[in-house]
């Protein structure tokens, strides 16, 4: 429904390059739930081409171009484009995507720094906070990860990913099984979608406990 509303906004403001960048970022967030077939890629390419045609040198068209490269698994291209844009027009999205690239390459310390910078530029965006906590967990910085997840949940008590990740942390690292059960069960009962990989880990940990 949210995606449909954004598409309507785009159609009503076809000359707004910023709106196109928001749509590209929305596709990125919804990609985990999409079929990721040829039709999905065709729609994505159409949006990117429209944005680039509107203003090929705009950083907002650059957001769309980086998103497309990332979703196609062209990480070297996405990294090169992101680095270029960070030197020219450092939008929060570029820092966050650069953090994701580092995280996917298991460069967790670097990922944390990019996610922290994203929060400095855009303090209300919860995703880089969650991703920083996940990178901290990979670095075995468990108390730091714990505090970040708690901060996210103070801002949004129904953040499914944070609930599950904190639940797993409570169980595996702090041996607080009842807290873990409560957190994971809360997440599993939410109506909003949770990425499949996180959801699977939540179910697995719930069953293990």
mmCIF file with all atom_site columns, C-alpha atoms in Angstrom:
data_model
loop_
_atom_site.group_PDB
_atom_site.id
_atom_site.type_symbol
_atom_site.label_atom_id
_atom_site.label_alt_id
_atom_site.label_comp_id
_atom_site.label_asym_id
_atom_site.label_entity_id
_atom_site.label_seq_id
_atom_site.pdbx_PDB_ins_code
_atom_site.Cartn_x
_atom_site.Cartn_y
_atom_site.Cartn_z
_atom_site.occupancy
_atom_site.B_iso_or_equiv
_atom_site.pdbx_formal_charge
_atom_site.auth_seq_id
_atom_site.auth_comp_id
_atom_site.auth_asym_id
_atom_site.auth_atom_id
_atom_site.pdbx_PDB_model_num
ATOM 1   C CA . UNK A 1 1   ? 0.000  0.000   0.000   1.00 0.00 ? 1   UNK A CA 1
ATOM 2   C CA . UNK A 1 2   ? 2.820  2.389   0.873   1.00 0.00 ? 2   UNK A CA 1
ATOM 3   C CA . UNK A 1 3   ? 4.513  1.668   -2.440  1.00 0.00 ? 3   UNK A CA 1
ATOM 4   C CA . UNK A 1 4   ? 1.264  2.361   -4.305  1.00 0.00 ? 4   UNK A CA 1
ATOM 5   C CA . UNK A 1 5   ? 0.947  5.713   -2.558  1.00 0.00 ? 5   UNK A CA 1
ATOM 6   C CA . UNK A 1 6   ? 4.510  6.666   -3.496  1.00 0.00 ? 6   UNK A CA 1
ATOM 7   C CA . UNK A 1 7   ? 3.893  5.659   -7.117  1.00 0.00 ? 7   UNK A CA 1
ATOM 8   C CA . UNK A 1 8   ? 0.851  7.939   -7.146  1.00 0.00 ? 8   UNK A CA 1
ATOM 9   C CA . UNK A 1 9   ? 2.972  10.797  -5.836  1.00 0.00 ? 9   UNK A CA 1
ATOM 10  C CA . UNK A 1 10  ? 5.555  10.144  -8.553  1.00 0.00 ? 10  UNK A CA 1
ATOM 11  C CA . UNK A 1 11  ? 2.891  10.136  -11.239 1.00 0.00 ? 11  UNK A CA 1
ATOM 12  C CA . UNK A 1 12  ? 1.503  13.388  -9.897  1.00 0.00 ? 12  UNK A CA 1
ATOM 13  C CA . UNK A 1 13  ? 4.911  15.077  -9.792  1.00 0.00 ? 13  UNK A CA 1
ATOM 14  C CA . UNK A 1 14  ? 6.737  13.572  -12.756 1.00 0.00 ? 14  UNK A CA 1
ATOM 15  C CA . UNK A 1 15  ? 9.249  16.432  -12.784 1.00 0.00 ? 15  UNK A CA 1
ATOM 16  C CA . UNK A 1 16  ? 10.356 15.872  -9.178  1.00 0.00 ? 16  UNK A CA 1
ATOM 17  C CA . UNK A 1 17  ? 13.729 14.110  -9.245  1.00 0.00 ? 17  UNK A CA 1
ATOM 18  C CA . UNK A 1 18  ? 13.749 13.842  -5.438  1.00 0.00 ? 18  UNK A CA 1
ATOM 19  C CA . UNK A 1 19  ? 10.505 11.837  -5.568  1.00 0.00 ? 19  UNK A CA 1
ATOM 20  C CA . UNK A 1 20  ? 12.146 9.411   -7.984  1.00 0.00 ? 20  UNK A CA 1
ATOM 21  C CA . UNK A 1 21  ? 15.038 8.888   -5.582  1.00 0.00 ? 21  UNK A CA 1
ATOM 22  C CA . UNK A 1 22  ? 12.541 8.124   -2.795  1.00 0.00 ? 22  UNK A CA 1
ATOM 23  C CA . UNK A 1 23  ? 10.839 5.581   -5.048  1.00 0.00 ? 23  UNK A CA 1
ATOM 24  C CA . UNK A 1 24  ? 14.175 3.913   -5.814  1.00 0.00 ? 24  UNK A CA 1
ATOM 25  C CA . UNK A 1 25  ? 14.980 3.681   -2.110  1.00 0.00 ? 25  UNK A CA 1
ATOM 26  C CA . UNK A 1 26  ? 11.509 2.246   -1.498  1.00 0.00 ? 26  UNK A CA 1
ATOM 27  C CA . UNK A 1 27  ? 12.092 -0.442  -4.127  1.00 0.00 ? 27  UNK A CA 1
ATOM 28  C CA . UNK A 1 28  ? 15.328 -1.276  -2.324  1.00 0.00 ? 28  UNK A CA 1
ATOM 29  C CA . UNK A 1 29  ? 13.548 -1.726  1.008   1.00 0.00 ? 29  UNK A CA 1
ATOM 30  C CA . UNK A 1 30  ? 10.811 -3.868  -0.568  1.00 0.00 ? 30  UNK A CA 1
ATOM 31  C CA . UNK A 1 31  ? 13.185 -5.931  -2.710  1.00 0.00 ? 31  UNK A CA 1
ATOM 32  C CA . UNK A 1 32  ? 13.464 -8.708  -0.114  1.00 0.00 ? 32  UNK A CA 1
ATOM 33  C CA . UNK A 1 33  ? 9.723  -9.315  -0.477  1.00 0.00 ? 33  UNK A CA 1
ATOM 34  C CA . UNK A 1 34  ? 9.617  -9.108  -4.288  1.00 0.00 ? 34  UNK A CA 1
ATOM 35  C CA . UNK A 1 35  ? 9.841  -11.970 -6.761  1.00 0.00 ? 35  UNK A CA 1
ATOM 36  C CA . UNK A 1 36  ? 13.064 -10.409 -8.118  1.00 0.00 ? 36  UNK A CA 1
ATOM 37  C CA . UNK A 1 37  ? 12.170 -11.661 -11.575 1.00 0.00 ? 37  UNK A CA 1
ATOM 38  C CA . UNK A 1 38  ? 12.573 -10.064 -14.982 1.00 0.00 ? 38  UNK A CA 1
ATOM 39  C CA . UNK A 1 39  ? 9.456  -7.954  -14.520 1.00 0.00 ? 39  UNK A CA 1
ATOM 40  C CA . UNK A 1 40  ? 10.742 -6.501  -11.236 1.00 0.00 ? 40  UNK A CA 1
ATOM 41  C CA . UNK A 1 41  ? 14.075 -5.674  -12.829 1.00 0.00 ? 41  UNK A CA 1
ATOM 42  C CA . UNK A 1 42  ? 12.311 -4.104  -15.814 1.00 0.00 ? 42  UNK A CA 1
ATOM 43  C CA . UNK A 1 43  ? 10.259 -1.831  -13.548 1.00 0.00 ? 43  UNK A CA 1
ATOM 44  C CA . UNK A 1 44  ? 13.385 -0.860  -11.616 1.00 0.00 ? 44  UNK A CA 1
ATOM 45  C CA . UNK A 1 45  ? 15.300 -0.078  -14.816 1.00 0.00 ? 45  UNK A CA 1
ATOM 46  C CA . UNK A 1 46  ? 12.418 2.041   -16.116 1.00 0.00 ? 46  UNK A CA 1
ATOM 47  C CA . UNK A 1 47  ? 12.394 4.182   -12.974 1.00 0.00 ? 47  UNK A CA 1
ATOM 48  C CA . UNK A 1 48  ? 16.185 4.584   -13.058 1.00 0.00 ? 48  UNK A CA 1
ATOM 49  C CA . UNK A 1 49  ? 16.178 5.575   -16.725 1.00 0.00 ? 49  UNK A CA 1
ATOM 50  C CA . UNK A 1 50  ? 13.418 8.138   -16.142 1.00 0.00 ? 50  UNK A CA 1
ATOM 51  C CA . UNK A 1 51  ? 15.357 9.661   -13.262 1.00 0.00 ? 51  UNK A CA 1
ATOM 52  C CA . UNK A 1 52  ? 18.579 9.844   -15.286 1.00 0.00 ? 52  UNK A CA 1
ATOM 53  C CA . UNK A 1 53  ? 16.743 11.314  -18.270 1.00 0.00 ? 53  UNK A CA 1
ATOM 54  C CA . UNK A 1 54  ? 15.220 13.990  -16.059 1.00 0.00 ? 54  UNK A CA 1
ATOM 55  C CA . UNK A 1 55  ? 18.581 15.110  -14.669 1.00 0.00 ? 55  UNK A CA 1
ATOM 56  C CA . UNK A 1 56  ? 21.544 12.845  -15.470 1.00 0.00 ? 56  UNK A CA 1
ATOM 57  C CA . UNK A 1 57  ? 23.989 14.742  -13.252 1.00 0.00 ? 57  UNK A CA 1
ATOM 58  C CA . UNK A 1 58  ? 21.717 14.998  -10.203 1.00 0.00 ? 58  UNK A CA 1
ATOM 59  C CA . UNK A 1 59  ? 22.728 13.189  -7.030  1.00 0.00 ? 59  UNK A CA 1
ATOM 60  C CA . UNK A 1 60  ? 19.119 11.998  -6.766  1.00 0.00 ? 60  UNK A CA 1
ATOM 61  C CA . UNK A 1 61  ? 19.406 10.235  -10.101 1.00 0.00 ? 61  UNK A CA 1
ATOM 62  C CA . UNK A 1 62  ? 22.673 8.907   -8.677  1.00 0.00 ? 62  UNK A CA 1
ATOM 63  C CA . UNK A 1 63  ? 20.736 7.346   -5.797  1.00 0.00 ? 63  UNK A CA 1
ATOM 64  C CA . UNK A 1 64  ? 18.634 5.416   -8.305  1.00 0.00 ? 64  UNK A CA 1
ATOM 65  C CA . UNK A 1 65  ? 21.698 4.309   -10.235 1.00 0.00 ? 65  UNK A CA 1
ATOM 66  C CA . UNK A 1 66  ? 23.438 3.054   -7.074  1.00 0.00 ? 66  UNK A CA 1
ATOM 67  C CA . UNK A 1 67  ? 20.296 1.245   -5.920  1.00 0.00 ? 67  UNK A CA 1
ATOM 68  C CA . UNK A 1 68  ? 19.955 -0.530  -9.256  1.00 0.00 ? 68  UNK A CA 1
ATOM 69  C CA . UNK A 1 69  ? 23.593 -1.669  -9.177  1.00 0.00 ? 69  UNK A CA 1
ATOM 70  C CA . UNK A 1 70  ? 23.201 -2.973  -5.623  1.00 0.00 ? 70  UNK A CA 1
ATOM 71  C CA . UNK A 1 71  ? 19.965 -4.832  -6.335  1.00 0.00 ? 71  UNK A CA 1
ATOM 72  C CA . UNK A 1 72  ? 21.546 -6.460  -9.385  1.00 0.00 ? 72  UNK A CA 1
ATOM 73  C CA . UNK A 1 73  ? 24.415 -7.645  -7.196  1.00 0.00 ? 73  UNK A CA 1
ATOM 74  C CA . UNK A 1 74  ? 26.945 -5.423  -8.974  1.00 0.00 ? 74  UNK A CA 1
ATOM 75  C CA . UNK A 1 75  ? 28.656 -4.469  -5.727  1.00 0.00 ? 75  UNK A CA 1
ATOM 76  C CA . UNK A 1 76  ? 31.877 -3.167  -7.277  1.00 0.00 ? 76  UNK A CA 1
ATOM 77  C CA . UNK A 1 77  ? 29.873 -0.813  -9.476  1.00 0.00 ? 77  UNK A CA 1
ATOM 78  C CA . UNK A 1 78  ? 27.691 0.258   -6.546  1.00 0.00 ? 78  UNK A CA 1
ATOM 79  C CA . UNK A 1 79  ? 30.776 0.901   -4.411  1.00 0.00 ? 79  UNK A CA 1
ATOM 80  C CA . UNK A 1 80  ? 32.525 2.940   -7.109  1.00 0.00 ? 80  UNK A CA 1
ATOM 81  C CA . UNK A 1 81  ? 29.417 5.042   -7.770  1.00 0.00 ? 81  UNK A CA 1
ATOM 82  C CA . UNK A 1 82  ? 28.819 5.586   -4.065  1.00 0.00 ? 82  UNK A CA 1
ATOM 83  C CA . UNK A 1 83  ? 32.400 6.675   -3.427  1.00 0.00 ? 83  UNK A CA 1
ATOM 84  C CA . UNK A 1 84  ? 32.160 9.170   -6.286  1.00 0.00 ? 84  UNK A CA 1
ATOM 85  C CA . UNK A 1 85  ? 28.913 10.652  -4.994  1.00 0.00 ? 85  UNK A CA 1
ATOM 86  C CA . UNK A 1 86  ? 30.202 10.838  -1.427  1.00 0.00 ? 86  UNK A CA 1
ATOM 87  C CA . UNK A 1 87  ? 32.971 13.117  -2.679  1.00 0.00 ? 87  UNK A CA 1
ATOM 88  C CA . UNK A 1 88  ? 30.499 15.325  -4.540  1.00 0.00 ? 88  UNK A CA 1
ATOM 89  C CA . UNK A 1 89  ? 27.047 15.241  -2.884  1.00 0.00 ? 89  UNK A CA 1
ATOM 90  C CA . UNK A 1 90  ? 27.133 13.214  0.355   1.00 0.00 ? 90  UNK A CA 1
ATOM 91  C CA . UNK A 1 91  ? 23.464 12.370  0.812   1.00 0.00 ? 91  UNK A CA 1
ATOM 92  C CA . UNK A 1 92  ? 22.543 10.150  3.809   1.00 0.00 ? 92  UNK A CA 1
ATOM 93  C CA . UNK A 1 93  ? 21.516 7.357   1.426   1.00 0.00 ? 93  UNK A CA 1
ATOM 94  C CA . UNK A 1 94  ? 25.033 7.139   0.004   1.00 0.00 ? 94  UNK A CA 1
ATOM 95  C CA . UNK A 1 95  ? 26.573 6.713   3.461   1.00 0.00 ? 95  UNK A CA 1
ATOM 96  C CA . UNK A 1 96  ? 23.999 4.061   4.356   1.00 0.00 ? 96  UNK A CA 1
ATOM 97  C CA . UNK A 1 97  ? 24.457 2.110   1.115   1.00 0.00 ? 97  UNK A CA 1
ATOM 98  C CA . UNK A 1 98  ? 28.247 2.314   1.499   1.00 0.00 ? 98  UNK A CA 1
ATOM 99  C CA . UNK A 1 99  ? 27.786 0.854   4.967   1.00 0.00 ? 99  UNK A CA 1
ATOM 100 C CA . UNK A 1 100 ? 25.752 -2.017  3.522   1.00 0.00 ? 100 UNK A CA 1
ATOM 101 C CA . UNK A 1 101 ? 28.462 -2.740  0.972   1.00 0.00 ? 101 UNK A CA 1
ATOM 102 C CA . UNK A 1 102 ? 31.099 -2.868  3.719   1.00 0.00 ? 102 UNK A CA 1
ATOM 103 C CA . UNK A 1 103 ? 28.834 -5.070  5.869   1.00 0.00 ? 103 UNK A CA 1
ATOM 104 C CA . UNK A 1 104 ? 28.288 -7.494  2.979   1.00 0.00 ? 104 UNK A CA 1
ATOM 105 C CA . UNK A 1 105 ? 32.078 -7.661  2.554   1.00 0.00 ? 105 UNK A CA 1
ATOM 106 C CA . UNK A 1 106 ? 32.412 -8.449  6.288   1.00 0.00 ? 106 UNK A CA 1
ATOM 107 C CA . UNK A 1 107 ? 34.238 -5.156  6.842   1.00 0.00 ? 107 UNK A CA 1
ATOM 108 C CA . UNK A 1 108 ? 32.241 -4.599  9.988   1.00 0.00 ? 108 UNK A CA 1
ATOM 109 C CA . UNK A 1 109 ? 34.319 -1.850  11.587  1.00 0.00 ? 109 UNK A CA 1
ATOM 110 C CA . UNK A 1 110 ? 34.132 0.173   8.380   1.00 0.00 ? 110 UNK A CA 1
ATOM 111 C CA . UNK A 1 111 ? 30.406 -0.544  8.137   1.00 0.00 ? 111 UNK A CA 1
ATOM 112 C CA . UNK A 1 112 ? 29.876 0.777   11.671  1.00 0.00 ? 112 UNK A CA 1
ATOM 113 C CA . UNK A 1 113 ? 31.638 4.026   10.805  1.00 0.00 ? 113 UNK A CA 1
ATOM 114 C CA . UNK A 1 114 ? 29.474 4.577   7.723   1.00 0.00 ? 114 UNK A CA 1
ATOM 115 C CA . UNK A 1 115 ? 26.294 3.798   9.662   1.00 0.00 ? 115 UNK A CA 1
ATOM 116 C CA . UNK A 1 116 ? 27.340 6.191   12.422  1.00 0.00 ? 116 UNK A CA 1
ATOM 117 C CA . UNK A 1 117 ? 27.978 8.922   9.856   1.00 0.00 ? 117 UNK A CA 1
ATOM 118 C CA . UNK A 1 118 ? 24.545 8.271   8.344   1.00 0.00 ? 118 UNK A CA 1
ATOM 119 C CA . UNK A 1 119 ? 22.982 8.865   11.753  1.00 0.00 ? 119 UNK A CA 1
ATOM 120 C CA . UNK A 1 120 ? 24.965 12.078  12.172  1.00 0.00 ? 120 UNK A CA 1
ATOM 121 C CA . UNK A 1 121 ? 23.562 13.363  8.877   1.00 0.00 ? 121 UNK A CA 1
ATOM 122 C CA . UNK A 1 122 ? 20.041 11.932  9.328   1.00 0.00 ? 122 UNK A CA 1
ATOM 123 C CA . UNK A 1 123 ? 19.320 11.174  12.970  1.00 0.00 ? 123 UNK A CA 1
ATOM 124 C CA . UNK A 1 124 ? 15.714 10.002  12.557  1.00 0.00 ? 124 UNK A CA 1
ATOM 125 C CA . UNK A 1 125 ? 16.484 7.118   10.194  1.00 0.00 ? 125 UNK A CA 1
ATOM 126 C CA . UNK A 1 126 ? 16.330 3.867   12.190  1.00 0.00 ? 126 UNK A CA 1
ATOM 127 C CA . UNK A 1 127 ? 17.715 1.499   9.561   1.00 0.00 ? 127 UNK A CA 1
ATOM 128 C CA . UNK A 1 128 ? 21.368 2.602   9.909   1.00 0.00 ? 128 UNK A CA 1
ATOM 129 C CA . UNK A 1 129 ? 21.023 2.260   13.678  1.00 0.00 ? 129 UNK A CA 1
ATOM 130 C CA . UNK A 1 130 ? 19.845 -1.336  13.320  1.00 0.00 ? 130 UNK A CA 1
ATOM 131 C CA . UNK A 1 131 ? 22.571 -2.078  10.800  1.00 0.00 ? 131 UNK A CA 1
ATOM 132 C CA . UNK A 1 132 ? 25.215 -0.578  13.069  1.00 0.00 ? 132 UNK A CA 1
ATOM 133 C CA . UNK A 1 133 ? 24.010 -2.882  15.855  1.00 0.00 ? 133 UNK A CA 1
ATOM 134 C CA . UNK A 1 134 ? 24.265 -5.883  13.540  1.00 0.00 ? 134 UNK A CA 1
ATOM 135 C CA . UNK A 1 135 ? 27.811 -4.884  12.588  1.00 0.00 ? 135 UNK A CA 1
ATOM 136 C CA . UNK A 1 136 ? 28.667 -4.451  16.273  1.00 0.00 ? 136 UNK A CA 1
ATOM 137 C CA . UNK A 1 137 ? 27.329 -7.959  16.937  1.00 0.00 ? 137 UNK A CA 1
ATOM 138 C CA . UNK A 1 138 ? 29.554 -9.369  14.190  1.00 0.00 ? 138 UNK A CA 1
ATOM 139 C CA . UNK A 1 139 ? 32.476 -7.619  15.912  1.00 0.00 ? 139 UNK A CA 1
ATOM 140 C CA . UNK A 1 140 ? 31.392 -9.265  19.192  1.00 0.00 ? 140 UNK A CA 1
ATOM 141 C CA . UNK A 1 141 ? 30.752 -5.829  20.668  1.00 0.00 ? 141 UNK A CA 1
ATOM 142 C CA . UNK A 1 142 ? 27.653 -7.162  22.374  1.00 0.00 ? 142 UNK A CA 1
ATOM 143 C CA . UNK A 1 143 ? 27.007 -4.459  25.013  1.00 0.00 ? 143 UNK A CA 1
ATOM 144 C CA . UNK A 1 144 ? 27.238 -1.769  22.316  1.00 0.00 ? 144 UNK A CA 1
ATOM 145 C CA . UNK A 1 145 ? 24.853 -3.690  20.048  1.00 0.00 ? 145 UNK A CA 1
ATOM 146 C CA . UNK A 1 146 ? 22.452 -4.177  22.969  1.00 0.00 ? 146 UNK A CA 1
ATOM 147 C CA . UNK A 1 147 ? 22.317 -0.442  23.706  1.00 0.00 ? 147 UNK A CA 1
ATOM 148 C CA . UNK A 1 148 ? 21.736 0.441   20.055  1.00 0.00 ? 148 UNK A CA 1
ATOM 149 C CA . UNK A 1 149 ? 18.825 -2.003  19.750  1.00 0.00 ? 149 UNK A CA 1
ATOM 150 C CA . UNK A 1 150 ? 17.308 -0.630  22.960  1.00 0.00 ? 150 UNK A CA 1
ATOM 151 C CA . UNK A 1 151 ? 17.592 2.896   21.530  1.00 0.00 ? 151 UNK A CA 1
ATOM 152 C CA . UNK A 1 152 ? 15.826 1.796   18.328  1.00 0.00 ? 152 UNK A CA 1
ATOM 153 C CA . UNK A 1 153 ? 13.012 0.185   20.309  1.00 0.00 ? 153 UNK A CA 1
ATOM 154 C CA . UNK A 1 154 ? 12.550 3.314   22.420  1.00 0.00 ? 154 UNK A CA 1
ATOM 155 C CA . UNK A 1 155 ? 11.932 5.164   19.176  1.00 0.00 ? 155 UNK A CA 1
ATOM 156 C CA . UNK A 1 156 ? 9.806  2.389   17.634  1.00 0.00 ? 156 UNK A CA 1
ATOM 157 C CA . UNK A 1 157 ? 8.681  -0.425  19.993  1.00 0.00 ? 157 UNK A CA 1
ATOM 158 C CA . UNK A 1 158 ? 7.326  -2.373  16.999  1.00 0.00 ? 158 UNK A CA 1
ATOM 159 C CA . UNK A 1 159 ? 10.532 -2.505  14.984  1.00 0.00 ? 159 UNK A CA 1
ATOM 160 C CA . UNK A 1 160 ? 10.483 -6.189  14.021  1.00 0.00 ? 160 UNK A CA 1
ATOM 161 C CA . UNK A 1 161 ? 14.149 -6.566  13.076  1.00 0.00 ? 161 UNK A CA 1
ATOM 162 C CA . UNK A 1 162 ? 15.362 -4.886  16.265  1.00 0.00 ? 162 UNK A CA 1
ATOM 163 C CA . UNK A 1 163 ? 13.034 -7.045  18.384  1.00 0.00 ? 163 UNK A CA 1
ATOM 164 C CA . UNK A 1 164 ? 14.311 -10.285 16.858  1.00 0.00 ? 164 UNK A CA 1
ATOM 165 C CA . UNK A 1 165 ? 17.976 -9.296  16.828  1.00 0.00 ? 165 UNK A CA 1
ATOM 166 C CA . UNK A 1 166 ? 17.814 -8.117  20.440  1.00 0.00 ? 166 UNK A CA 1
ATOM 167 C CA . UNK A 1 167 ? 15.984 -11.307 21.397  1.00 0.00 ? 167 UNK A CA 1
ATOM 168 C CA . UNK A 1 168 ? 18.717 -13.440 19.841  1.00 0.00 ? 168 UNK A CA 1
ATOM 169 C CA . UNK A 1 169 ? 21.317 -11.335 21.632  1.00 0.00 ? 169 UNK A CA 1
ATOM 170 C CA . UNK A 1 170 ? 19.524 -11.705 24.967  1.00 0.00 ? 170 UNK A CA 1
ATOM 171 C CA . UNK A 1 171 ? 19.487 -15.487 24.571  1.00 0.00 ? 171 UNK A CA 1
ATOM 172 C CA . UNK A 1 172 ? 22.863 -16.304 23.071  1.00 0.00 ? 172 UNK A CA 1
ATOM 173 C CA . UNK A 1 173 ? 25.031 -13.701 24.790  1.00 0.00 ? 173 UNK A CA 1
ATOM 174 C CA . UNK A 1 174 ? 23.262 -12.767 28.029  1.00 0.00 ? 174 UNK A CA 1
ATOM 175 C CA . UNK A 1 175 ? 21.403 -16.042 28.751  1.00 0.00 ? 175 UNK A CA 1
ATOM 176 C CA . UNK A 1 176 ? 18.140 -14.162 29.286  1.00 0.00 ? 176 UNK A CA 1
ATOM 177 C CA . UNK A 1 177 ? 15.847 -16.716 27.659  1.00 0.00 ? 177 UNK A CA 1
ATOM 178 C CA . UNK A 1 178 ? 12.543 -15.329 28.931  1.00 0.00 ? 178 UNK A CA 1
ATOM 179 C CA . UNK A 1 179 ? 13.389 -11.840 27.704  1.00 0.00 ? 179 UNK A CA 1
ATOM 180 C CA . UNK A 1 180 ? 14.399 -13.365 24.383  1.00 0.00 ? 180 UNK A CA 1
ATOM 181 C CA . UNK A 1 181 ? 11.105 -15.255 24.097  1.00 0.00 ? 181 UNK A CA 1
ATOM 182 C CA . UNK A 1 182 ? 9.096  -12.123 24.858  1.00 0.00 ? 182 UNK A CA 1
ATOM 183 C CA . UNK A 1 183 ? 10.994 -10.034 22.305  1.00 0.00 ? 183 UNK A CA 1
ATOM 184 C CA . UNK A 1 184 ? 10.912 -12.608 19.513  1.00 0.00 ? 184 UNK A CA 1
ATOM 185 C CA . UNK A 1 185 ? 7.273  -13.499 20.107  1.00 0.00 ? 185 UNK A CA 1
ATOM 186 C CA . UNK A 1 186 ? 6.332  -9.817  19.972  1.00 0.00 ? 186 UNK A CA 1
ATOM 187 C CA . UNK A 1 187 ? 8.075  -9.555  16.607  1.00 0.00 ? 187 UNK A CA 1
ATOM 188 C CA . UNK A 1 188 ? 6.483  -12.716 15.223  1.00 0.00 ? 188 UNK A CA 1
ATOM 189 C CA . UNK A 1 189 ? 3.026  -11.403 16.127  1.00 0.00 ? 189 UNK A CA 1
ATOM 190 C CA . UNK A 1 190 ? 3.499  -8.097  14.325  1.00 0.00 ? 190 UNK A CA 1
ATOM 191 C CA . UNK A 1 191 ? 1.436  -7.504  11.162  1.00 0.00 ? 191 UNK A CA 1
ATOM 192 C CA . UNK A 1 192 ? 4.302  -5.736  9.393   1.00 0.00 ? 192 UNK A CA 1
ATOM 193 C CA . UNK A 1 193 ? 6.710  -7.744  7.280   1.00 0.00 ? 193 UNK A CA 1
ATOM 194 C CA . UNK A 1 194 ? 10.175 -8.747  8.427   1.00 0.00 ? 194 UNK A CA 1
ATOM 195 C CA . UNK A 1 195 ? 12.953 -9.814  6.014   1.00 0.00 ? 195 UNK A CA 1
ATOM 196 C CA . UNK A 1 196 ? 12.931 -13.555 5.501   1.00 0.00 ? 196 UNK A CA 1
ATOM 197 C CA . UNK A 1 197 ? 16.470 -14.152 6.754   1.00 0.00 ? 197 UNK A CA 1
ATOM 198 C CA . UNK A 1 198 ? 15.810 -12.300 10.024  1.00 0.00 ? 198 UNK A CA 1
ATOM 199 C CA . UNK A 1 199 ? 12.422 -13.972 10.411  1.00 0.00 ? 199 UNK A CA 1
ATOM 200 C CA . UNK A 1 200 ? 13.982 -17.417 9.925   1.00 0.00 ? 200 UNK A CA 1
ATOM 201 C CA . UNK A 1 201 ? 16.620 -16.710 12.565  1.00 0.00 ? 201 UNK A CA 1
ATOM 202 C CA . UNK A 1 202 ? 13.886 -15.547 14.925  1.00 0.00 ? 202 UNK A CA 1
ATOM 203 C CA . UNK A 1 203 ? 11.887 -18.740 14.450  1.00 0.00 ? 203 UNK A CA 1
ATOM 204 C CA . UNK A 1 204 ? 15.018 -20.857 14.843  1.00 0.00 ? 204 UNK A CA 1
ATOM 205 C CA . UNK A 1 205 ? 16.077 -19.174 18.094  1.00 0.00 ? 205 UNK A CA 1
ATOM 206 C CA . UNK A 1 206 ? 12.523 -19.304 19.455  1.00 0.00 ? 206 UNK A CA 1
ATOM 207 C CA . UNK A 1 207 ? 12.404 -23.040 18.752  1.00 0.00 ? 207 UNK A CA 1
ATOM 208 C CA . UNK A 1 208 ? 15.854 -23.603 20.254  1.00 0.00 ? 208 UNK A CA 1
ATOM 209 C CA . UNK A 1 209 ? 14.865 -21.908 23.517  1.00 0.00 ? 209 UNK A CA 1
#
